[in-house]
PDB file of C-alpha atoms in Angstrom:
ATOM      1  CA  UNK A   1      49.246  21.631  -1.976  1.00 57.00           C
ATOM      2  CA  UNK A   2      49.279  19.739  -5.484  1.00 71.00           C
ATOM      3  CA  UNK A   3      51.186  18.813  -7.890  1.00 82.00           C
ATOM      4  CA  UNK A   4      53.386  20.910  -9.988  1.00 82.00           C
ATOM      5  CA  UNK A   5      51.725  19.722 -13.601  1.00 82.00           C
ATOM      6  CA  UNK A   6      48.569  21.542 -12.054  1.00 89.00           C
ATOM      7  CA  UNK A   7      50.246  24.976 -11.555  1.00 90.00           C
ATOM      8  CA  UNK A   8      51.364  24.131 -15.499  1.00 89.00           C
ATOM      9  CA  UNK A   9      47.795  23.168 -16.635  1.00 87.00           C
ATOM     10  CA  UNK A  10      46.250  27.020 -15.055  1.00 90.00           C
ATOM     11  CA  UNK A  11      49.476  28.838 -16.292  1.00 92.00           C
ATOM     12  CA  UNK A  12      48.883  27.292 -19.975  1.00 91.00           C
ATOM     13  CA  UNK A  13      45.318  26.565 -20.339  1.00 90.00           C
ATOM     14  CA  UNK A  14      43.140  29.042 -17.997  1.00 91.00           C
ATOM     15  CA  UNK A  15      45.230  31.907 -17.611  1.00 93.00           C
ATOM     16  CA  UNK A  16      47.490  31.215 -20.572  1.00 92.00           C
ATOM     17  CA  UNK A  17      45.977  31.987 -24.176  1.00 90.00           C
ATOM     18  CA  UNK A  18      46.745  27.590 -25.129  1.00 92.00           C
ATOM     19  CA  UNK A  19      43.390  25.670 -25.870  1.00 91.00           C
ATOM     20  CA  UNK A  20      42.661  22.738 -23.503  1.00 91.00           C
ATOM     21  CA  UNK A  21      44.080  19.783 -25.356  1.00 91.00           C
ATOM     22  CA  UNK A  22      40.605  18.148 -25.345  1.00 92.00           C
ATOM     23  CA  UNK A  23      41.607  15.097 -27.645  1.00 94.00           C
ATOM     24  CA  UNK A  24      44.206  14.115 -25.195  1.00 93.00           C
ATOM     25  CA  UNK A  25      42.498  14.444 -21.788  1.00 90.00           C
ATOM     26  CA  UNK A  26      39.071  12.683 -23.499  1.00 93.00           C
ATOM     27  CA  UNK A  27      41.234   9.775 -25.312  1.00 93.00           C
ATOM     28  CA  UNK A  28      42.475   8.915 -21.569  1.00 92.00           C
ATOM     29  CA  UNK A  29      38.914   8.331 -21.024  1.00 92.00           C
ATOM     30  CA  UNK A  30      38.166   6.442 -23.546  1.00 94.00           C
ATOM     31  CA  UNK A  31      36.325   8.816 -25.816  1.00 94.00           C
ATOM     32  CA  UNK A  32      37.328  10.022 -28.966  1.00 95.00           C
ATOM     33  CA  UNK A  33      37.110  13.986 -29.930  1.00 96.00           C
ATOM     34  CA  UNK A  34      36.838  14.925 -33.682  1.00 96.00           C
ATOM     35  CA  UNK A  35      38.243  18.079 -33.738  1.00 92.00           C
ATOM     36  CA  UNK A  36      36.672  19.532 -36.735  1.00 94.00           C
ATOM     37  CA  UNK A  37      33.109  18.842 -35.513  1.00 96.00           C
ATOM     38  CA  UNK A  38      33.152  19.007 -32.123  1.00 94.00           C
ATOM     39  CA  UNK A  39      31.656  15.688 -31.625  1.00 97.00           C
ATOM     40  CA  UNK A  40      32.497  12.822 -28.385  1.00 96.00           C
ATOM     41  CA  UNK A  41      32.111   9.285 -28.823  1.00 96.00           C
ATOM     42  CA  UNK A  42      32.813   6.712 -26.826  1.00 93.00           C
ATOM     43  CA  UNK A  43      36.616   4.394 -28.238  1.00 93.00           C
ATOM     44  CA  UNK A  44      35.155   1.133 -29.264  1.00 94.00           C
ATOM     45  CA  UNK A  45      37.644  -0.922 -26.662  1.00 94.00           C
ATOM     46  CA  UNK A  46      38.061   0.945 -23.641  1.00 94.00           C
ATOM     47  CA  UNK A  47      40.976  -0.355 -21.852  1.00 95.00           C
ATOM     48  CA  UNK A  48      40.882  -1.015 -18.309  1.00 95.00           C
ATOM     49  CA  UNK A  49      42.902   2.226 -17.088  1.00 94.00           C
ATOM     50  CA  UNK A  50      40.396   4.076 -19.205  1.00 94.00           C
ATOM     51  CA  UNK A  51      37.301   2.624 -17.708  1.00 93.00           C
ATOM     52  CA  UNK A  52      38.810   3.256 -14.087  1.00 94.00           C
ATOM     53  CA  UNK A  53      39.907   7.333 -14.872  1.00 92.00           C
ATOM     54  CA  UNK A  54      36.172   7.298 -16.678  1.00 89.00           C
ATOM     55  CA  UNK A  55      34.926   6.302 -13.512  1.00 91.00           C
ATOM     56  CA  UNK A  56      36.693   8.703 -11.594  1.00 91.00           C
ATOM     57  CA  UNK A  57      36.424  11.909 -13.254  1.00 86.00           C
ATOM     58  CA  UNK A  58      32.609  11.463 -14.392  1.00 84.00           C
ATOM     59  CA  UNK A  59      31.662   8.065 -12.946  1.00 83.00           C
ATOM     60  CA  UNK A  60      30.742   6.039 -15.627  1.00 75.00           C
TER      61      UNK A  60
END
């Protein structure tokens, strides 16, 4: 069992034909993803939510 927004993420992004919304699932990390370049960095100010999902999903 999960949550419904997963069933949306598979239908969309892996067996849909949608690109993974990189920008917006990195910026809740506290990174920044240039689009046009392909290139991660790291938000200047990471708030505190951000540090805490960082830590979680790749634990930094």
């Amino acid at each position: 069992m999960t949550y419904p927004e997963i069933r949306t993420f598979f239908s969309d992004f892996i067996e849909g034909t949608q690109p993974i919304p990189l920008k917006v699932y990195l910026e809740k990390t506290g990174f920044n993803y240039d689009e046009a370049t392909g290139k991660v960095t790291s938000l200047p100010n990471p708030d505190s939510k951000q540090i805490a999902l960082r830590k979680a999903w790749i634990n930094q």
